[in-house]
Amino acid sequence: GAQIIDLMMLVIDVTKGMQTQSAECLVIGQIACQKMVVVLNKIDLLPEGKRQSAIEKMTKKMQKTLENTKFCGCPIVAVAAKPGGPEAPESENPLGVSELIEVLKSQAYLPSRDPSGHFLMAVDHCFSIKGQGTVMTGTILSGSVSLGDNVEIPALKVTKKVKSMQMFHTPVTYAMQGDRVGICVTQFDPKLLERGLICTPESLHTIHAAIISLKKIQYFRGALQTKAKFHITVGHETVMGRVMFFSPAPADFSEEIQENVFDFEKDYLYQEEYLSKDSNSSEENKENDQAGEVQLPRQQWALLEFEKPVTCPKLCLVIGSKLDTDIHANTCRLAFHGVLLQGMEDKNYVETFLPKLKVYKLKHKEGQVERVMDDYSVIGRSLFKKETNIQIFVGLKVKLSTGEDGIIDGGFGQSGKFKIRIP
C-alpha cells in the first residue's frame, strides 16, 4: 500500500515521541515516498502552562531525528484532533487542525503519471451491489483501464469484463495510473477477493522464488544471514521466505550498479551474510587487509525462496522483515528492501532455473611444497587427489608460507602433484 502514497503524514504522540511503529513508518516512507508532514498529536494532554515549551522540545527532537533522512526540513505541525479524548463532548474544538490543513495544501503537488504499460491496480475493498454486480475499489499503480476492457484477478486465475467505473461517486469511462477508482464486474463473488491485485490479462505471474537486488535497512540491528527466514512483503502479500545472499566476485566489488537488470552470464560470490561494515564477514576481510579497510561491494543480491507462491509484477518493491520480533522491544523489525529483478514461475525451479545462477563459494585448501625446480617454479603436493582434473585449477593463486604468491601452472606427473609458477 505504501507504493501509492504521494504525500505521507507521520502522526506522533507528543507525550511519547518516536515509538517502534512510528520509526518503521518513517523507514517505509524513506523507501517508498518523497514528501512528508509530521503531526504532533494529543497536545491537549500537555499541561497548558508547559504546552508550548513541550511542543518546541519535541519539534527539535523530531528535526534531529529527520536530519539525515530525505525528509530533513519537512513541516512539523502540533494538533489535538479530539481534545479530551473520545469521551469528550462534541463542543470541544480541535486544536491546530486548520493549520494542518493549510500545511497539507501547501505541500500538495500534481505527481507525474504515465498511462502507458500494463494495467495494474491494488484492490483494498470488494463488495456487491444488488442488481449491478461486484465492485472492486483501489488505486491504479500502472497503466490505464477503459469500459469494456478485460481485467484479470491473477490470484484466482479469473478474467472479467469492466461493466462500469466510478471515481468519487462520478461515472467515468477511463482511469489511469494514480487514480482512485471503483470497477464493477458481473458474476463474481466479492468474498473471494478482500485485498489483492487486478491487471491486464496474463501480465502478472505467480512465482515460487525470485532474485532481488537489495540494501540493508540501517536501523535493523541484527545480521542478515543466509538461510534465515524473513517476512517478505511483495505485491499485495506478505509471506515467509528463505534467503541466500551473494555479491559480485571480489575483483568486481567496485563495478557500477545495474539497477533493473540481472546478468546471468557473470559469476557471483556466495555470502554467509549480507556484507556491511559491522558484519562478521567484513571483520574477517578487515583483518586480512593490511590497510585495515573494509572493502564492500557496491551492489548485493539475494535469492528468495517463498514458502507459498506470490503474485506480483517484475521490478516491484520488496521488503524483508522480522515481524515476529516483540513490537515493544524498541527495535526496528524491517531488515532490508530491494527490487525484484527475476521471478521463477516453475515450481521445479531448483532443477530448471537455478543452474543458470552461477554462484560459487571460496574454499581454502592447504598443500606442501615438495621441491624447488628453479628460481621461478616449485612442485607442490597434497593439495589434490590423483584423480582430480588439475586443469580446472590452472591460473588460480596460491600463497606460500614463506610469503610469496604463486599461480598454479599445471599438473606434474600422475599422482596429483602440480607445478606452481612464482612471478
Short mmCIF file of C-alpha atoms in Angstrom, two decimals:
data_model
loop_
_atom_site.label_atom_id
_atom_site.label_comp_id
_atom_site.label_asym_id
_atom_site.label_seq_id
_atom_site.Cartn_x
_atom_site.Cartn_y
_atom_site.Cartn_z
CA GLY A 1 0.00 0.00 0.00
CA ALA A 2 2.87 2.40 0.69
CA GLN A 3 3.73 2.38 -3.02
CA ILE A 4 0.65 4.50 -3.84
CA ILE A 5 1.41 7.30 -1.35
CA ASP A 6 2.47 10.65 -2.82
CA LEU A 7 2.48 12.62 0.45
CA MET A 8 2.99 10.99 3.83
CA MET A 9 1.63 12.23 7.14
CA LEU A 10 3.52 10.79 10.13
CA VAL A 11 1.43 11.13 13.31
CA ILE A 12 3.40 11.16 16.58
CA ASP A 13 2.00 11.08 20.12
CA VAL A 14 3.60 14.25 21.53
CA THR A 15 3.69 12.71 25.03
CA LYS A 16 5.66 9.63 23.88
CA GLY A 17 7.69 10.71 20.87
CA MET A 18 9.01 8.32 18.24
CA GLN A 19 7.96 4.74 19.02
CA THR A 20 8.80 1.48 17.22
CA GLN A 21 5.88 1.57 14.79
CA SER A 22 6.42 5.29 14.10
CA ALA A 23 10.07 4.60 13.27
CA GLU A 24 9.06 1.73 10.96
CA CYS A 25 6.59 4.02 9.17
CA LEU A 26 9.44 6.50 8.69
CA VAL A 27 11.64 3.76 7.22
CA ILE A 28 8.90 2.68 4.79
CA GLY A 29 8.37 6.34 3.89
CA GLN A 30 12.07 6.68 3.04
CA ILE A 31 11.80 3.68 0.74
CA ALA A 32 8.51 4.47 -1.00
CA CYS A 33 7.62 8.16 -0.59
CA GLN A 34 9.13 11.56 -1.44
CA LYS A 35 7.32 14.10 0.77
CA MET A 36 6.18 14.07 4.40
CA VAL A 37 4.44 16.17 7.04
CA VAL A 38 4.94 15.33 10.74
CA VAL A 39 1.92 15.76 13.00
CA LEU A 40 2.47 16.02 16.77
CA ASN A 41 -0.89 14.83 18.12
CA LYS A 42 -2.53 14.88 21.60
CA ILE A 43 -1.12 18.27 22.61
CA ASP A 44 -4.22 18.66 24.84
CA LEU A 45 -2.60 16.13 27.21
CA LEU A 46 0.24 18.57 27.91
CA PRO A 47 -0.23 20.99 30.85
CA GLU A 48 -1.28 24.36 29.43
CA GLY A 49 1.47 26.24 31.24
CA LYS A 50 4.19 24.00 29.77
CA ARG A 51 2.48 23.10 26.48
CA GLN A 52 4.37 25.42 24.15
CA SER A 53 7.80 24.58 25.55
CA ALA A 54 7.00 20.84 25.36
CA ILE A 55 5.90 21.21 21.72
CA GLU A 56 9.09 23.11 20.89
CA LYS A 57 11.21 20.47 22.60
CA MET A 58 9.53 17.62 20.68
CA THR A 59 9.76 19.59 17.43
CA LYS A 60 13.54 19.96 17.88
CA LYS A 61 13.82 16.27 18.71
CA MET A 62 11.94 15.33 15.51
CA GLN A 63 14.08 17.69 13.45
CA LYS A 64 17.17 15.97 14.85
CA THR A 65 15.71 12.54 14.03
CA LEU A 66 14.97 13.56 10.44
CA GLU A 67 18.18 15.48 9.67
CA ASN A 68 19.88 12.51 7.98
CA THR A 69 16.79 11.41 6.03
CA LYS A 70 15.24 12.60 2.76
CA PHE A 71 12.60 14.35 4.93
CA CYS A 72 15.06 16.77 6.55
CA GLY A 73 13.34 20.15 7.00
CA CYS A 74 9.81 18.83 6.43
CA PRO A 75 6.89 20.70 8.11
CA ILE A 76 6.01 19.76 11.71
CA VAL A 77 2.52 20.69 12.96
CA ALA A 78 1.12 20.34 16.51
CA VAL A 79 -2.56 19.34 16.87
CA ALA A 80 -5.15 17.84 19.17
CA ALA A 81 -7.57 16.07 16.82
CA LYS A 82 -10.00 15.23 19.63
CA PRO A 83 -9.30 17.30 22.78
CA GLY A 84 -10.29 15.39 25.89
CA GLY A 85 -10.30 12.04 24.11
CA PRO A 86 -13.19 10.04 22.61
CA GLU A 87 -15.45 10.65 25.62
CA ALA A 88 -15.18 14.45 25.42
CA PRO A 89 -18.26 16.44 24.32
CA GLU A 90 -18.53 17.36 20.63
CA SER A 91 -18.39 21.04 21.59
CA GLU A 92 -14.63 20.71 22.11
CA ASN A 93 -12.96 22.19 19.02
CA PRO A 94 -9.86 20.50 17.53
CA LEU A 95 -6.57 22.32 18.10
CA GLY A 96 -4.25 23.04 15.18
CA VAL A 97 -6.27 21.13 12.57
CA SER A 98 -6.94 24.21 10.44
CA GLU A 99 -3.18 24.93 10.43
CA LEU A 100 -2.55 21.31 9.42
CA ILE A 101 -4.98 21.64 6.51
CA GLU A 102 -3.13 24.73 5.29
CA VAL A 103 0.22 22.92 5.51
CA LEU A 104 -1.16 19.94 3.58
CA LYS A 105 -2.49 22.29 0.91
CA SER A 106 0.92 23.95 0.63
CA GLN A 107 2.63 20.56 0.27
CA ALA A 108 0.18 19.16 -2.28
CA TYR A 109 1.51 18.76 -5.82
CA LEU A 110 0.49 17.15 -9.10
CA PRO A 111 2.50 13.93 -9.44
CA SER A 112 3.80 12.81 -12.81
CA ARG A 113 1.60 10.00 -14.13
CA ASP A 114 2.05 7.61 -17.05
CA PRO A 115 -0.90 5.78 -18.68
CA SER A 116 1.35 3.51 -20.77
CA GLY A 117 2.18 -0.09 -19.96
CA HIS A 118 0.10 -2.88 -18.49
CA PHE A 119 -2.84 -2.04 -16.23
CA LEU A 120 -2.20 -2.89 -12.58
CA MET A 121 -4.44 -1.94 -9.67
CA ALA A 122 -4.15 -2.55 -5.93
CA VAL A 123 -7.62 -3.53 -4.64
CA ASP A 124 -8.31 -2.74 -0.99
CA HIS A 125 -12.08 -3.32 -0.84
CA CYS A 126 -14.52 -5.58 -2.64
CA PHE A 127 -18.33 -5.57 -2.25
CA SER A 128 -21.52 -6.36 -4.17
CA ILE A 129 -24.31 -4.01 -5.27
CA LYS A 130 -27.64 -5.72 -5.81
CA GLY A 131 -28.64 -5.66 -9.45
CA GLN A 132 -25.27 -4.23 -10.57
CA GLY A 133 -22.50 -6.71 -9.78
CA THR A 134 -19.32 -6.71 -7.73
CA VAL A 135 -17.29 -3.54 -7.20
CA MET A 136 -13.52 -3.66 -6.66
CA THR A 137 -12.13 -0.38 -5.31
CA GLY A 138 -8.48 0.60 -5.20
CA THR A 139 -5.69 2.67 -6.72
CA ILE A 140 -4.18 2.16 -10.17
CA LEU A 141 -0.44 1.52 -9.83
CA SER A 142 0.37 1.49 -13.54
CA GLY A 143 -1.23 1.69 -16.97
CA SER A 144 -4.86 2.55 -17.67
CA VAL A 145 -8.31 0.91 -17.96
CA SER A 146 -11.43 1.67 -20.01
CA LEU A 147 -15.03 0.45 -20.09
CA GLY A 148 -15.28 -2.92 -21.80
CA ASP A 149 -11.66 -3.91 -21.06
CA ASN A 150 -10.95 -7.38 -19.75
CA VAL A 151 -9.16 -7.45 -16.39
CA GLU A 152 -7.64 -10.45 -14.65
CA ILE A 153 -7.72 -11.37 -10.97
CA PRO A 154 -4.43 -13.32 -11.11
CA ALA A 155 -4.64 -14.88 -7.65
CA LEU A 156 -7.85 -16.64 -8.77
CA LYS A 157 -6.95 -17.04 -12.47
CA VAL A 158 -10.25 -15.31 -13.32
CA THR A 159 -10.84 -12.76 -16.12
CA LYS A 160 -13.80 -10.33 -16.09
CA LYS A 161 -15.04 -7.51 -18.33
CA VAL A 162 -15.31 -3.97 -16.91
CA LYS A 163 -19.05 -3.17 -16.82
CA SER A 164 -18.84 0.30 -15.25
CA MET A 165 -16.45 2.55 -13.29
CA GLN A 166 -16.76 5.37 -10.79
CA MET A 167 -14.32 7.90 -9.34
CA PHE A 168 -15.55 9.70 -6.21
CA HIS A 169 -19.19 8.73 -6.98
CA THR A 170 -18.92 10.02 -10.57
CA PRO A 171 -19.27 7.57 -13.50
CA VAL A 172 -16.20 7.51 -15.78
CA THR A 173 -15.18 5.62 -18.90
CA TYR A 174 -11.40 5.79 -18.38
CA ALA A 175 -8.91 5.78 -15.49
CA MET A 176 -5.10 5.78 -15.35
CA GLN A 177 -2.10 5.46 -13.02
CA GLY A 178 -2.69 7.24 -9.70
CA ASP A 179 -6.49 7.32 -10.00
CA ARG A 180 -8.66 6.04 -7.19
CA VAL A 181 -11.44 4.06 -8.87
CA GLY A 182 -14.23 1.55 -8.34
CA ILE A 183 -14.53 -1.09 -11.08
CA CYS A 184 -17.77 -3.04 -11.44
CA VAL A 185 -17.79 -6.57 -12.90
CA THR A 186 -20.52 -9.22 -13.05
CA GLN A 187 -20.81 -12.79 -11.83
CA PHE A 188 -18.02 -12.55 -9.29
CA ASP A 189 -18.33 -13.37 -5.57
CA PRO A 190 -16.80 -10.48 -3.54
CA LYS A 191 -15.95 -12.90 -0.72
CA LEU A 192 -13.23 -14.36 -2.95
CA LEU A 193 -11.23 -11.12 -3.00
CA GLU A 194 -10.82 -8.90 0.05
CA ARG A 195 -7.50 -7.34 -0.98
CA GLY A 196 -5.19 -8.07 -3.89
CA LEU A 197 -4.21 -7.15 -7.43
CA ILE A 198 -6.09 -6.96 -10.73
CA CYS A 199 -4.33 -6.42 -14.04
CA THR A 200 -4.19 -6.73 -17.80
CA PRO A 201 -4.75 -10.45 -18.54
CA GLU A 202 -1.55 -12.53 -18.28
CA SER A 203 0.62 -9.53 -17.37
CA LEU A 204 1.32 -10.76 -13.81
CA HIS A 205 2.87 -14.06 -12.90
CA THR A 206 2.80 -16.27 -9.84
CA ILE A 207 6.31 -17.07 -8.67
CA HIS A 208 7.90 -19.53 -6.24
CA ALA A 209 11.27 -17.79 -5.91
CA ALA A 210 12.97 -14.59 -7.02
CA ILE A 211 16.30 -12.82 -7.42
CA ILE A 212 16.35 -9.32 -5.94
CA SER A 213 18.90 -6.55 -5.58
CA LEU A 214 18.80 -5.29 -2.01
CA LYS A 215 20.07 -2.95 0.67
CA LYS A 216 20.07 -3.48 4.40
CA ILE A 217 17.94 -1.05 6.41
CA GLN A 218 20.43 0.79 8.61
CA TYR A 219 18.23 0.70 11.72
CA PHE A 220 17.97 -3.11 11.74
CA ARG A 221 20.34 -4.32 14.44
CA GLY A 222 20.71 -7.99 13.56
CA ALA A 223 22.83 -9.65 10.88
CA LEU A 224 21.21 -10.67 7.60
CA GLN A 225 22.25 -14.30 7.39
CA THR A 226 21.93 -16.74 4.52
CA LYS A 227 19.31 -19.48 5.15
CA ALA A 228 17.45 -17.23 7.60
CA LYS A 229 13.70 -16.76 7.21
CA PHE A 230 12.10 -13.34 6.85
CA HIS A 231 8.61 -12.00 6.29
CA ILE A 232 8.73 -10.94 2.64
CA THR A 233 6.29 -8.22 1.54
CA VAL A 234 5.90 -8.22 -2.24
CA GLY A 235 2.98 -7.17 -4.44
CA HIS A 236 -0.04 -7.22 -2.14
CA GLU A 237 1.15 -10.12 0.02
CA THR A 238 3.41 -10.90 2.96
CA VAL A 239 4.78 -14.45 3.06
CA MET A 240 7.65 -16.25 4.75
CA GLY A 241 10.77 -16.69 2.65
CA ARG A 242 14.27 -18.10 3.00
CA VAL A 243 17.19 -16.01 1.71
CA MET A 244 20.60 -16.64 0.20
CA PHE A 245 22.89 -13.63 -0.18
CA PHE A 246 25.52 -13.22 -2.88
CA SER A 247 27.74 -10.48 -4.24
CA PRO A 248 29.97 -9.78 -7.23
CA ALA A 249 33.33 -11.52 -7.35
CA PRO A 250 35.80 -9.52 -5.19
CA ALA A 251 37.54 -8.14 -8.29
CA ASP A 252 34.19 -6.62 -9.35
CA PHE A 253 33.24 -5.04 -5.98
CA SER A 254 33.67 -1.54 -7.41
CA GLU A 255 31.63 -2.13 -10.59
CA GLU A 256 28.84 0.30 -11.46
CA ILE A 257 25.41 -0.58 -10.08
CA GLN A 258 22.96 -2.11 -12.58
CA GLU A 259 19.62 -1.16 -11.09
CA ASN A 260 16.92 -3.04 -13.01
CA VAL A 261 18.73 -5.93 -14.68
CA PHE A 262 20.47 -9.12 -13.58
CA ASP A 263 23.32 -10.61 -15.62
CA PHE A 264 23.21 -14.43 -15.65
CA GLU A 265 26.50 -14.56 -17.59
CA LYS A 266 28.57 -13.39 -14.61
CA ASP A 267 29.96 -15.39 -11.70
CA TYR A 268 28.81 -14.37 -8.22
CA LEU A 269 30.29 -14.97 -4.77
CA TYR A 270 28.20 -16.79 -2.14
CA GLN A 271 27.95 -14.90 1.16
CA GLU A 272 27.13 -16.36 4.58
CA GLU A 273 25.55 -13.00 5.37
CA TYR A 274 24.85 -9.63 3.78
CA LEU A 275 28.12 -7.69 3.75
CA SER A 276 28.11 -4.48 5.77
CA LYS A 277 30.69 -2.58 7.82
CA ASP A 278 29.70 -4.38 11.01
CA SER A 279 29.11 -7.88 9.59
CA ASN A 280 31.33 -10.80 10.65
CA SER A 281 32.48 -11.42 7.06
CA SER A 282 33.57 -7.80 6.75
CA GLU A 283 35.51 -8.01 10.00
CA GLU A 284 37.37 -11.04 8.62
CA ASN A 285 38.13 -9.12 5.43
CA LYS A 286 39.37 -6.21 7.52
CA GLU A 287 41.74 -8.45 9.47
CA ASN A 288 43.09 -9.87 6.22
CA ASP A 289 43.51 -6.42 4.67
CA GLN A 290 46.83 -4.86 5.65
CA ALA A 291 45.36 -1.38 5.35
CA GLY A 292 42.60 -2.33 7.79
CA GLU A 293 39.88 -1.06 5.48
CA VAL A 294 36.65 -2.96 4.89
CA GLN A 295 36.01 -3.47 1.18
CA LEU A 296 32.31 -3.73 0.40
CA PRO A 297 30.58 -4.39 -2.93
CA ARG A 298 28.53 -1.54 -4.38
CA GLN A 299 25.65 -3.94 -5.05
CA GLN A 300 24.43 -7.17 -3.45
CA TRP A 301 21.68 -9.63 -4.30
CA ALA A 302 19.56 -12.32 -2.67
CA LEU A 303 17.75 -15.42 -3.80
CA LEU A 304 14.33 -15.51 -2.11
CA GLU A 305 12.53 -18.85 -1.83
CA PHE A 306 8.90 -18.37 -0.78
CA GLU A 307 7.01 -20.80 1.46
CA LYS A 308 3.97 -20.24 -0.75
CA PRO A 309 3.72 -18.71 -4.26
CA VAL A 310 3.14 -14.96 -4.64
CA THR A 311 1.69 -12.91 -7.50
CA CYS A 312 3.50 -9.68 -8.30
CA PRO A 313 4.89 -7.54 -11.14
CA LYS A 314 8.53 -7.52 -12.18
CA LEU A 315 10.70 -4.71 -10.74
CA CYS A 316 8.33 -4.28 -7.79
CA LEU A 317 9.38 -3.20 -4.31
CA VAL A 318 10.35 -5.99 -1.89
CA ILE A 319 10.66 -5.53 1.89
CA GLY A 320 12.08 -8.14 4.26
CA SER A 321 11.09 -8.00 7.94
CA LYS A 322 11.21 -9.86 11.23
CA LEU A 323 7.58 -9.25 12.19
CA ASP A 324 7.71 -11.93 14.89
CA THR A 325 10.02 -9.66 16.94
CA ASP A 326 8.36 -8.16 20.03
CA ILE A 327 6.86 -4.82 18.97
CA HIS A 328 7.62 -3.43 22.45
CA ALA A 329 11.33 -4.32 22.19
CA ASN A 330 12.18 -0.86 20.82
CA THR A 331 13.97 -2.31 17.81
CA CYS A 332 13.36 -1.93 14.08
CA ARG A 333 11.76 -5.06 12.59
CA LEU A 334 12.34 -4.01 8.96
CA ALA A 335 15.54 -5.69 7.76
CA PHE A 336 16.06 -4.97 4.05
CA HIS A 337 14.43 -3.60 0.94
CA GLY A 338 15.06 -4.15 -2.74
CA VAL A 339 13.76 -4.60 -6.26
CA LEU A 340 12.51 -7.87 -7.74
CA LEU A 341 14.67 -8.50 -10.83
CA GLN A 342 13.76 -12.05 -11.84
CA GLY A 343 10.86 -14.26 -10.78
CA MET A 344 10.76 -18.06 -11.07
CA GLU A 345 7.35 -19.39 -12.11
CA ASP A 346 8.25 -23.08 -12.35
CA LYS A 347 7.72 -24.83 -9.01
CA ASN A 348 10.63 -27.09 -10.02
CA TYR A 349 12.88 -24.02 -10.29
CA VAL A 350 15.66 -25.75 -8.33
CA GLU A 351 16.22 -28.10 -11.29
CA THR A 352 15.06 -25.90 -14.19
CA PHE A 353 16.21 -22.39 -13.27
CA LEU A 354 18.81 -22.29 -10.52
CA PRO A 355 21.54 -23.98 -12.61
CA LYS A 356 21.62 -20.72 -14.64
CA LEU A 357 22.63 -18.81 -11.50
CA LYS A 358 26.42 -19.10 -11.22
CA VAL A 359 27.17 -18.62 -7.52
CA TYR A 360 30.42 -20.04 -6.16
CA LYS A 361 31.92 -20.45 -2.69
CA LEU A 362 35.50 -19.67 -1.74
CA LYS A 363 37.32 -22.74 -0.40
CA HIS A 364 40.63 -22.85 1.47
CA LYS A 365 42.92 -25.83 0.79
CA GLU A 366 46.45 -26.48 2.06
CA GLY A 367 49.23 -28.49 0.47
CA GLN A 368 53.00 -28.79 0.70
CA VAL A 369 55.98 -27.75 -1.41
CA GLU A 370 57.86 -30.90 -2.43
CA ARG A 371 60.85 -29.28 -4.09
CA VAL A 372 62.13 -26.20 -5.87
CA MET A 373 62.60 -26.58 -9.62
CA ASP A 374 64.20 -23.22 -10.40
CA ASP A 375 64.06 -19.56 -9.35
CA TYR A 376 60.51 -19.19 -10.65
CA SER A 377 58.77 -22.51 -10.05
CA VAL A 378 58.21 -25.16 -7.39
CA ILE A 379 56.45 -28.53 -7.29
CA GLY A 380 53.58 -28.94 -4.83
CA ARG A 381 51.71 -31.96 -3.46
CA SER A 382 48.90 -32.97 -1.06
CA LEU A 383 46.54 -30.30 -2.43
CA PHE A 384 44.71 -32.53 -4.92
CA LYS A 385 43.78 -36.19 -5.18
CA LYS A 386 45.42 -38.07 -8.02
CA GLU A 387 42.09 -38.35 -9.88
CA THR A 388 41.46 -34.56 -9.70
CA ASN A 389 41.41 -32.70 -13.02
CA ILE A 390 44.07 -30.12 -12.22
CA GLN A 391 43.35 -28.20 -15.43
CA ILE A 392 40.28 -26.57 -13.85
CA PHE A 393 42.57 -25.05 -11.18
CA VAL A 394 45.18 -23.68 -13.60
CA GLY A 395 45.56 -19.92 -13.15
CA LEU A 396 44.34 -19.87 -9.54
CA LYS A 397 46.52 -18.17 -6.95
CA VAL A 398 48.32 -19.84 -4.05
CA LYS A 399 50.26 -18.33 -1.16
CA LEU A 400 53.44 -19.90 0.17
CA SER A 401 54.20 -19.97 3.90
CA THR A 402 57.37 -18.02 3.12
CA GLY A 403 55.21 -15.12 1.90
CA GLU A 404 55.48 -15.45 -1.89
CA ASP A 405 52.40 -15.50 -4.13
CA GLY A 406 52.21 -18.09 -6.88
CA ILE A 407 49.94 -19.33 -9.65
CA ILE A 408 49.05 -22.95 -10.42
CA ASP A 409 50.68 -23.64 -13.78
CA GLY A 410 49.50 -27.22 -14.40
CA GLY A 411 49.81 -30.82 -13.28
CA PHE A 412 53.10 -32.66 -12.67
CA GLY A 413 53.04 -36.39 -13.17
CA GLN A 414 50.03 -38.63 -12.43
CA SER A 415 49.86 -38.57 -8.62
CA GLY A 416 48.14 -35.21 -8.04
CA LYS A 417 51.32 -33.17 -7.88
CA PHE A 418 51.29 -29.75 -9.54
CA LYS A 419 53.59 -27.00 -10.73
CA ILE A 420 53.49 -23.51 -9.16
CA ARG A 421 54.85 -20.53 -11.04
CA ILE A 422 56.14 -17.64 -8.92
CA PRO A 423 56.04 -14.41 -10.99
#
